[in-house]
C-alpha atoms as a printed R data frame, in Angstrom:
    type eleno elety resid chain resno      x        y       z
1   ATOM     1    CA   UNK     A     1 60.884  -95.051  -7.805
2   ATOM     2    CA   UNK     A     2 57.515  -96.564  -6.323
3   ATOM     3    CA   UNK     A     3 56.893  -98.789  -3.642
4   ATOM     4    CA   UNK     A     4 54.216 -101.337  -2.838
5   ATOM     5    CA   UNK     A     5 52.548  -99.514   0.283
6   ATOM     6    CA   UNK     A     6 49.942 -101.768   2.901
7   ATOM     7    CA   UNK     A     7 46.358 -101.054   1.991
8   ATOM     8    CA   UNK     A     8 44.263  -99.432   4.120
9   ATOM     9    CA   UNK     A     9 42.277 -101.564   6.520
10  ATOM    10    CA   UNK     A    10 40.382 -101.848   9.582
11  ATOM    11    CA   UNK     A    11 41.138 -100.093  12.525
12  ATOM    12    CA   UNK     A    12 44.358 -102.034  14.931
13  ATOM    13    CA   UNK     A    13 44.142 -102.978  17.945
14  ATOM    14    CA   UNK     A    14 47.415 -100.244  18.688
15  ATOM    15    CA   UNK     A    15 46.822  -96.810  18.362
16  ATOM    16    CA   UNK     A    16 49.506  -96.607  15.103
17  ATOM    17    CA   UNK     A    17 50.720  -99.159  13.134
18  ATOM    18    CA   UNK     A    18 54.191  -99.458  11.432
19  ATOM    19    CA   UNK     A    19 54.818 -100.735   8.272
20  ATOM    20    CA   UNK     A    20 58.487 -101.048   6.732
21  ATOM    21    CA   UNK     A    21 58.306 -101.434   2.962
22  ATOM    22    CA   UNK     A    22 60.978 -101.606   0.307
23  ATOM    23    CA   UNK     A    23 60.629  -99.452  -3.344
24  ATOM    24    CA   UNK     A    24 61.327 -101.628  -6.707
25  ATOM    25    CA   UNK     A    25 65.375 -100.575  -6.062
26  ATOM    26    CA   UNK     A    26 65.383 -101.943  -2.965
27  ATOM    27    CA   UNK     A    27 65.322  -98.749  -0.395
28  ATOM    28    CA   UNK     A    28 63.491  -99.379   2.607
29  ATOM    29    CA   UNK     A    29 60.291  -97.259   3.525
30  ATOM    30    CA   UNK     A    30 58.976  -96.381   6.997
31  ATOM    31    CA   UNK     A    31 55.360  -95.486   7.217
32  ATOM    32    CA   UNK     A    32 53.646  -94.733  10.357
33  ATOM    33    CA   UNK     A    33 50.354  -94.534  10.051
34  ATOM    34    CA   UNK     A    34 47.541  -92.573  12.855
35  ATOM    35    CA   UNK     A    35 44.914  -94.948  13.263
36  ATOM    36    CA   UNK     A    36 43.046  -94.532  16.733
37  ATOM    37    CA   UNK     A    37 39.252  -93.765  16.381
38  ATOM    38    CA   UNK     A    38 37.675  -91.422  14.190
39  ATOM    39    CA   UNK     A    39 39.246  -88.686  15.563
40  ATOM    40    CA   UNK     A    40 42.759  -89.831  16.131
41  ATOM    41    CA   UNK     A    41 43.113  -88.348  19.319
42  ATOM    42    CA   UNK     A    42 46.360  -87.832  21.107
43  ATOM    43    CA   UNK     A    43 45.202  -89.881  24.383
44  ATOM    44    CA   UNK     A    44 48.279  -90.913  26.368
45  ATOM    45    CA   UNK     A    45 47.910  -94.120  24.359
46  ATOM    46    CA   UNK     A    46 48.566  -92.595  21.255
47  ATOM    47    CA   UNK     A    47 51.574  -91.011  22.786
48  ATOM    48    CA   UNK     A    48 53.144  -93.508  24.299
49  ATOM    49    CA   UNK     A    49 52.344  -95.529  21.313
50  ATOM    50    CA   UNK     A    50 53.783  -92.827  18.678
51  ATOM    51    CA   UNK     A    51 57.454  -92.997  21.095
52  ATOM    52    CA   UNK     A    52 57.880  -96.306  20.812
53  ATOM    53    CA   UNK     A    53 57.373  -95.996  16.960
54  ATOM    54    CA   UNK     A    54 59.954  -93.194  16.738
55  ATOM    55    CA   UNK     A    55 62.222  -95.235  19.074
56  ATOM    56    CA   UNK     A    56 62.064  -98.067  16.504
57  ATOM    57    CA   UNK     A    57 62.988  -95.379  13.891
58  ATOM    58    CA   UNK     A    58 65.419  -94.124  15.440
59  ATOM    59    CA   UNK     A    59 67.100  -97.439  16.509
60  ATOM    60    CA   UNK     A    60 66.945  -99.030  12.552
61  ATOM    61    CA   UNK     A    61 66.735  -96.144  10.047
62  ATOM    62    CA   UNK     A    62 64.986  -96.645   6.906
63  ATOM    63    CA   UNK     A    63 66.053  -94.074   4.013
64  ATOM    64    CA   UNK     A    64 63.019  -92.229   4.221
65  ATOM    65    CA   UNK     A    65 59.667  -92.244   6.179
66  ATOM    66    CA   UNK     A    66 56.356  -91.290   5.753
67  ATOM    67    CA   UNK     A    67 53.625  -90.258   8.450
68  ATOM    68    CA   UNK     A    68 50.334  -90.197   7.885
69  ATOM    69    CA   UNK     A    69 46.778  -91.368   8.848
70  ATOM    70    CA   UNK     A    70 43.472  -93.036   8.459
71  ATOM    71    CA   UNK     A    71 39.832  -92.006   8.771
72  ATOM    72    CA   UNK     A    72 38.040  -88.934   7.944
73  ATOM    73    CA   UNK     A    73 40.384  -86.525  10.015
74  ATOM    74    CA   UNK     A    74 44.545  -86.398  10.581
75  ATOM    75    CA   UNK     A    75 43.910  -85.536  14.081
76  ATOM    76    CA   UNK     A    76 41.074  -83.867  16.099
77  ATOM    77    CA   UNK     A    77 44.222  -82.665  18.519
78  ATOM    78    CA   UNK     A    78 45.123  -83.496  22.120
79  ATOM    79    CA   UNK     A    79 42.187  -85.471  24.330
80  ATOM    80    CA   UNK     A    80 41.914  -82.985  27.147
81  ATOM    81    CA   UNK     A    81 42.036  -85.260  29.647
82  ATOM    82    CA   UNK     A    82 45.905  -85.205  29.106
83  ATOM    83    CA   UNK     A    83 45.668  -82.092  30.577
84  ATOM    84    CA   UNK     A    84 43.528  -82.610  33.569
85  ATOM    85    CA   UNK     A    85 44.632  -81.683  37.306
86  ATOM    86    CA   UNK     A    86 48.504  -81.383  36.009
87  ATOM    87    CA   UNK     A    87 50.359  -79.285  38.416
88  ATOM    88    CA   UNK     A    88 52.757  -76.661  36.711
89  ATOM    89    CA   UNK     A    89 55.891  -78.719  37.107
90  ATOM    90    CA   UNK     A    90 53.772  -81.861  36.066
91  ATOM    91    CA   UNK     A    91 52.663  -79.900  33.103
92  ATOM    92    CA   UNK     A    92 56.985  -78.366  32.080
93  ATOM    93    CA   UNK     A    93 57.655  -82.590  32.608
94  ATOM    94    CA   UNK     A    94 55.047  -83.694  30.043
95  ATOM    95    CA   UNK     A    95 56.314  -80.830  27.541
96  ATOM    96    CA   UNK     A    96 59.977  -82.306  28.109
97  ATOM    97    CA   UNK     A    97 59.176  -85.452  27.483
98  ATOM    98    CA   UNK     A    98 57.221  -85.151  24.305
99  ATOM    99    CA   UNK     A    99 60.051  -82.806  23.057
100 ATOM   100    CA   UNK     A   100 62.743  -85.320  24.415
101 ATOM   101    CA   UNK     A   101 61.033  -88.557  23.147
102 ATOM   102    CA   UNK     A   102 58.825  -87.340  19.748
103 ATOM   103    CA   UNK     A   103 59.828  -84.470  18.352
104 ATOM   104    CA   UNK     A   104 63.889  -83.591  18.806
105 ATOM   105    CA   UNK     A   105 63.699  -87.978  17.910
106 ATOM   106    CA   UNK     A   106 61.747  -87.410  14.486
107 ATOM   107    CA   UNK     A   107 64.282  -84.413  13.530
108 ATOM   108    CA   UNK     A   108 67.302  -86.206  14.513
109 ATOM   109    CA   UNK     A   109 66.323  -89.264  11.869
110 ATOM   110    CA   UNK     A   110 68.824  -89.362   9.324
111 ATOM   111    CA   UNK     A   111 66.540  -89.595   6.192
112 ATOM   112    CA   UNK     A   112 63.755  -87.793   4.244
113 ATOM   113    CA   UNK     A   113 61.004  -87.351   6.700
114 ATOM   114    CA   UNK     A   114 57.485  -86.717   4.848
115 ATOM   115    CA   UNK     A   115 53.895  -85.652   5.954
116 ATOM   116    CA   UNK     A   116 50.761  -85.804   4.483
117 ATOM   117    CA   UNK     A   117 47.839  -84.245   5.813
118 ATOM   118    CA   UNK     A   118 44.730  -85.331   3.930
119 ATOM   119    CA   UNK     A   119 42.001  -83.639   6.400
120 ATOM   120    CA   UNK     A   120 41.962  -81.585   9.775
121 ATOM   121    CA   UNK     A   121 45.367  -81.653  11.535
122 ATOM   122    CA   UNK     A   122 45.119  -79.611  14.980
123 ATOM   123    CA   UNK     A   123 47.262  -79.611  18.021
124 ATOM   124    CA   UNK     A   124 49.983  -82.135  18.356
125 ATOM   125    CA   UNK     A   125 49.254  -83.418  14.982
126 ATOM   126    CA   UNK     A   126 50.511  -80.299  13.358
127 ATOM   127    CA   UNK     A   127 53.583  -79.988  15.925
128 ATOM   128    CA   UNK     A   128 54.642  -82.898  14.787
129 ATOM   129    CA   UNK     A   129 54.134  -82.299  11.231
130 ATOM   130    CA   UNK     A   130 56.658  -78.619  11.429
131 ATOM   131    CA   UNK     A   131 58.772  -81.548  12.937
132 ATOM   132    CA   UNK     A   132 59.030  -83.513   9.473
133 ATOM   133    CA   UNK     A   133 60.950  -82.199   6.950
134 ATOM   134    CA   UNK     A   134 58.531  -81.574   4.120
135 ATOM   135    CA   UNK     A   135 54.274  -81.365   4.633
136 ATOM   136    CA   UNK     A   136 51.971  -82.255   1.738
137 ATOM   137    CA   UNK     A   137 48.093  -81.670   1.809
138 ATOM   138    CA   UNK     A   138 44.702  -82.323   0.392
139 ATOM   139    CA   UNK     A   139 42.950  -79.377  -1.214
140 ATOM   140    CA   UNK     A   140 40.633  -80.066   1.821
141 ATOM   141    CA   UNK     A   141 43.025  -80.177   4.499
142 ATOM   142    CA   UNK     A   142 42.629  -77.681   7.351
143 ATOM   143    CA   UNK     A   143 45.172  -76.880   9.995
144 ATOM   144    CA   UNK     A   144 44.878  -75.389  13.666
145 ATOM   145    CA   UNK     A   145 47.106  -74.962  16.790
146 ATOM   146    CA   UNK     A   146 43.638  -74.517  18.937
147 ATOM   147    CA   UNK     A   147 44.916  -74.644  22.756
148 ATOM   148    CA   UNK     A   148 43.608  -71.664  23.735
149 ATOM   149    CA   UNK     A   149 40.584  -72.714  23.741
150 ATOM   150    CA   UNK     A   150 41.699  -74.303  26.952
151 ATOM   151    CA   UNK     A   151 44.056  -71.788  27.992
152 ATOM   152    CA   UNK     A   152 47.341  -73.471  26.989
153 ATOM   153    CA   UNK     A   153 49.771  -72.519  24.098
154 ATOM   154    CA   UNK     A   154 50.815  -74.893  21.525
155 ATOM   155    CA   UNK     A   155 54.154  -76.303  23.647
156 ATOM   156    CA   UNK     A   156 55.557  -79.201  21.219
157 ATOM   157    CA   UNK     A   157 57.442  -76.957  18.928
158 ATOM   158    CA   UNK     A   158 54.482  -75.609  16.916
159 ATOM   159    CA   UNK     A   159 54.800  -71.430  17.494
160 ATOM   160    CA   UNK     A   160 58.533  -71.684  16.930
161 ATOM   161    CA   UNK     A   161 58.476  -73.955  14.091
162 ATOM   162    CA   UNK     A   162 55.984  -72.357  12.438
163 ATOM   163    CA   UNK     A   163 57.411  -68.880  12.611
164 ATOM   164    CA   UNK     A   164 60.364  -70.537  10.982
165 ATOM   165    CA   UNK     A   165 58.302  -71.219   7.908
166 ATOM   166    CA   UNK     A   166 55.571  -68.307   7.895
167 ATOM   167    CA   UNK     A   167 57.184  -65.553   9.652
168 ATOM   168    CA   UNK     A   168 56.761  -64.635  13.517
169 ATOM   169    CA   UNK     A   169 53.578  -62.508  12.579
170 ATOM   170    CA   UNK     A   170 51.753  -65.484  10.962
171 ATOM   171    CA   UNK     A   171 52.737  -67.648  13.649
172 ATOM   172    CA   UNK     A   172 51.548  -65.065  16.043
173 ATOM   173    CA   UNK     A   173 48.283  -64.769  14.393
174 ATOM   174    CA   UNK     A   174 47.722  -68.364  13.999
175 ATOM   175    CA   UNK     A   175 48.193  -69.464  17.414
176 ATOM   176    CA   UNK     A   176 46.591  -66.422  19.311
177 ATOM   177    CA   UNK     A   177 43.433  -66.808  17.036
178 ATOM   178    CA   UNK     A   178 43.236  -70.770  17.871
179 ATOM   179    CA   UNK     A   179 41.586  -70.215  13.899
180 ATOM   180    CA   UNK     A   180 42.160  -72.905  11.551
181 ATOM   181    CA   UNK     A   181 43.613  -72.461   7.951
182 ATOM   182    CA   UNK     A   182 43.478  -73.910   4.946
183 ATOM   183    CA   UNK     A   183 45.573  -76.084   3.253
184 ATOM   184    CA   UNK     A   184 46.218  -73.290   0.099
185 ATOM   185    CA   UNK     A   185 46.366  -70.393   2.704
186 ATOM   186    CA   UNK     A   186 49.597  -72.750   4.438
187 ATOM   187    CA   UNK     A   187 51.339  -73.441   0.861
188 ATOM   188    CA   UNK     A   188 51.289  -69.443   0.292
189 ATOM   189    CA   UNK     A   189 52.902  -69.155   3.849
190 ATOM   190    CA   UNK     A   190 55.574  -71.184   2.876
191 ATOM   191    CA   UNK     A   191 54.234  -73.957   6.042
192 ATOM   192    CA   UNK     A   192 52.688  -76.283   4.080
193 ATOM   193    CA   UNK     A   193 55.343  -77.974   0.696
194 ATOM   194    CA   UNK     A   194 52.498  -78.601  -1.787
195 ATOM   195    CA   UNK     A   195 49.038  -79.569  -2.432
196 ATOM   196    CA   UNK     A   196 47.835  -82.003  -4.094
197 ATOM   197    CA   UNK     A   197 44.060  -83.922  -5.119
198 ATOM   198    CA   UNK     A   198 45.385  -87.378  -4.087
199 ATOM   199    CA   UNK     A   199 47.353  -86.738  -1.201
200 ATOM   200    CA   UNK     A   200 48.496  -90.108  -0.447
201 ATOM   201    CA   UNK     A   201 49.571  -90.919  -3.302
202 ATOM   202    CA   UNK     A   202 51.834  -87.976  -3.787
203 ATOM   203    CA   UNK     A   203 53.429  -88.235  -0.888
204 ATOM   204    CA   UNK     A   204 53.938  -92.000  -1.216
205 ATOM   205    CA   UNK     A   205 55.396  -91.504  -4.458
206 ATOM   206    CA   UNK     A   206 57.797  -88.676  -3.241
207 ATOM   207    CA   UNK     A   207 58.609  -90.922  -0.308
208 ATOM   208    CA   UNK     A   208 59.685  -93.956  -2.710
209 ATOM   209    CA   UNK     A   209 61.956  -90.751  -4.960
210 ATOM   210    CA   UNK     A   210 63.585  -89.965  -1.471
211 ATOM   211    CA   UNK     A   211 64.447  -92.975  -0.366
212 ATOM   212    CA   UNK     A   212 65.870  -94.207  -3.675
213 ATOM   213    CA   UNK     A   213 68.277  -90.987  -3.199
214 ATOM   214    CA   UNK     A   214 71.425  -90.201  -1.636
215 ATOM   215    CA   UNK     A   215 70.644  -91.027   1.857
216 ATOM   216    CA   UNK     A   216 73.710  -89.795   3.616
217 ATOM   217    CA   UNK     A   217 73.678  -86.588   1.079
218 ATOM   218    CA   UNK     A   218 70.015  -85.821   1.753
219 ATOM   219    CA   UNK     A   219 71.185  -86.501   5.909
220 ATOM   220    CA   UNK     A   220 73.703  -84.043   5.485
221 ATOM   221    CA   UNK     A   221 71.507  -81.445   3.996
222 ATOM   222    CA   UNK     A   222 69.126  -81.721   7.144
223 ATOM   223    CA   UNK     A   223 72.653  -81.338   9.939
224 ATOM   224    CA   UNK     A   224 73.248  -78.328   8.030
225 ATOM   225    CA   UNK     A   225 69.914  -76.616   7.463
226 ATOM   226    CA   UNK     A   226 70.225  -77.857  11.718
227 ATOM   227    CA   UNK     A   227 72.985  -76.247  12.279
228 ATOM   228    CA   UNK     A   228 71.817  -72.862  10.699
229 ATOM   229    CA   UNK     A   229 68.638  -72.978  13.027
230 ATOM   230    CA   UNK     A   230 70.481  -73.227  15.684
231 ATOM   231    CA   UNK     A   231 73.032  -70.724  14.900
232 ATOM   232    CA   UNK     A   232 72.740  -69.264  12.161
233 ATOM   233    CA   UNK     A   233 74.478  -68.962   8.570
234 ATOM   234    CA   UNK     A   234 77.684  -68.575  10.096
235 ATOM   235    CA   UNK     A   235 77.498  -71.389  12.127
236 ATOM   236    CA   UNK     A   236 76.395  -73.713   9.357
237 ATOM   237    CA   UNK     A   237 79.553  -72.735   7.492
238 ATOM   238    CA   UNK     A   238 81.378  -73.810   9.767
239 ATOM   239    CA   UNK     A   239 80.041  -77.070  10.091
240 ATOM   240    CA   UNK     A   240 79.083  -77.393   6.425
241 ATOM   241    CA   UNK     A   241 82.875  -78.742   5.482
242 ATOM   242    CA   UNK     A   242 83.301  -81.451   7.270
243 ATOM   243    CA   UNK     A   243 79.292  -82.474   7.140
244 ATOM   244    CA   UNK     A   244 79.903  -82.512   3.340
245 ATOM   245    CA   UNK     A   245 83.332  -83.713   3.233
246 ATOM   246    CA   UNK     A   246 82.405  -86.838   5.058
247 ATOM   247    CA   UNK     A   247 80.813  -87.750   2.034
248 ATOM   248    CA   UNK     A   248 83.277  -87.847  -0.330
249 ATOM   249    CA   UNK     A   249 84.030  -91.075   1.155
250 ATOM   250    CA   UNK     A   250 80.203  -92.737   0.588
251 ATOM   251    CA   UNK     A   251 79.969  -95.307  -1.972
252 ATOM   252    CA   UNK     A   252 76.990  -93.163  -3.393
253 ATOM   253    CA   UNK     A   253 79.443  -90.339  -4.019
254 ATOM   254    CA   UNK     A   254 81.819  -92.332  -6.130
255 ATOM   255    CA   UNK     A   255 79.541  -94.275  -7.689
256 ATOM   256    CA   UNK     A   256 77.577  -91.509  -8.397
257 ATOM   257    CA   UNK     A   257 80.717  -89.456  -9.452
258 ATOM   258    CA   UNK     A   258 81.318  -92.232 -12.235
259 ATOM   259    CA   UNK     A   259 77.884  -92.615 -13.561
260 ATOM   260    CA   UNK     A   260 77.743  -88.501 -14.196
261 ATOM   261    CA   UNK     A   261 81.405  -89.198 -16.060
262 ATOM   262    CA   UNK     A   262 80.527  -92.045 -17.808
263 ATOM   263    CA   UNK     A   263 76.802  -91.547 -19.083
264 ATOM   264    CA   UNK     A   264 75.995  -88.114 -18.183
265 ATOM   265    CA   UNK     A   265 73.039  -87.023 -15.132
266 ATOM   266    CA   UNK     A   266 70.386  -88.614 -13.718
267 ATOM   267    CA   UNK     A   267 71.483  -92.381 -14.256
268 ATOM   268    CA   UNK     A   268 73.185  -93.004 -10.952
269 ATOM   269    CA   UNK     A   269 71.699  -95.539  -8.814
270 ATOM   270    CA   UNK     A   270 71.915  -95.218  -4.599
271 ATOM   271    CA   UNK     A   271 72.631  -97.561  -1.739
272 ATOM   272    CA   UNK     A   272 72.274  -95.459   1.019
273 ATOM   273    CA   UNK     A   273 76.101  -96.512   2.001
């Protein structure tokens, strides 16, 4: 369950770069890594340069996918300049969009979807981090949703997201404060998965476990956890059956079914078909 990952190196010429990688059984790996400046800003660059990654995700699926980033910092948030002289409708268009073409895109992707957060995340950095399905961190790592400090609200998911995972009252706090928060402080909210000394190699190595998984199993468990934000328990019952039941006819079921039979747990290996 590893995976040879790209070494780190000097800073492209694109804002991101992404890298598709296959673990020693043969699953393929996404990883998209931030590297635009010291301060990986969110310029309109590193937007527009983030939705065409996504779009390539979303158009070939890999079996799982890690985002992450290079430099000193995750993110030092949004370059304000995004912002400047947007007129209110300008401003609802540029939240659409970044919903439409980032973050509904990442949750959609039917496989694993890990972050790791190795130093300051703020602003649309941590949006799309409550977009991923599991966030690691470095002991180190801080976190902020900081817009007020320019009189805006976090608007790519963040409040809502995050009072999924801490509560309404911590979300509340967070954002209203603009403070930031610590990467231990996030783990006890239930925001942040775990944290760890190396980071990157943690989540690399829980990327490769993922991806050498059930794929369409692990997809199914994120339409149903879906369905139950979106309506509830009772609606993800009722979706749940034929979610699950699709996969009784997988080729990682039955295989998987047969290796539990014939030599007990744990020895089943995974396609992703």
């Amino acid at each position: 369950m590893t995976a040879s990952f790209p070494p780190a190196g000097s800073e492209p010429a694109q804002p991101t770069r992404l890298d598709r990688i296959t673990t020693d059984a043969g699953a393929e790996i996404a990883v998209l890594t931030f590297a635009h400046g010291p301060l990986n800003l969110f310029d309109q660059a590193m937007f527009d340069a983030i939705t065409a990654d996504v779009d390539s995700l979303s158009a070939a699926p890999p079996r799982a996918v890690l985002l992450r980033a290079e430099g000193k910092v995750v993110s030092g948030g949004v370059d304000v300049h995004v912002f400047e002289g947007l007129s209110a409708e300008q401003g609802a268009e540029l939240w659409r969009t970044l919903f439409a073409e980032i973050i509904h895109q990442i949750e959609a992707l039917p496989c694993p979807v890990v972050y790791a957060a190795h130093g300051l995340t703020l602003t649309a950095a941590f949006e799309i981090a409550l977009a991923c399905d599991i966030i690691l961190a470095a002991p180190k790592a801080k976190f902020g949703l900081v817009e007020t400090v320019v009189g805006l609200t976090p608007s790519m998911g963040g409040p809502q997201r995050l009072a999924e995972r801490a509560g309404s009252g911590r979300a509340r706090e967070l954002v209203m404060t603009g403070d930031l928060y610590d990467a231990a402080t996030l783990a006890s909210w239930g925001v942040v998965n775990a944290v760890h000394e190396d980071v990157d190699a943690a989540a690399r190595a829980l990327v490769a476990r993922l991806a050498d998984g059930p794929t369409r199993a692990h997809h199914a468990t994120k339409q149903i956890i879906e369905a139950w934000r979106s309506g509830g328990v009772a609606h993800a019952d009722s979706i749940t059956p034929e979610v699950s039941g699709v996969l009784f006819g997988t080729e990682d079921l039955a295989g998987a079914v047969r290796s539990f039979l014939d030599v007990g747990p744990g020895k089943a290996t995974y396609t992703g078909r």
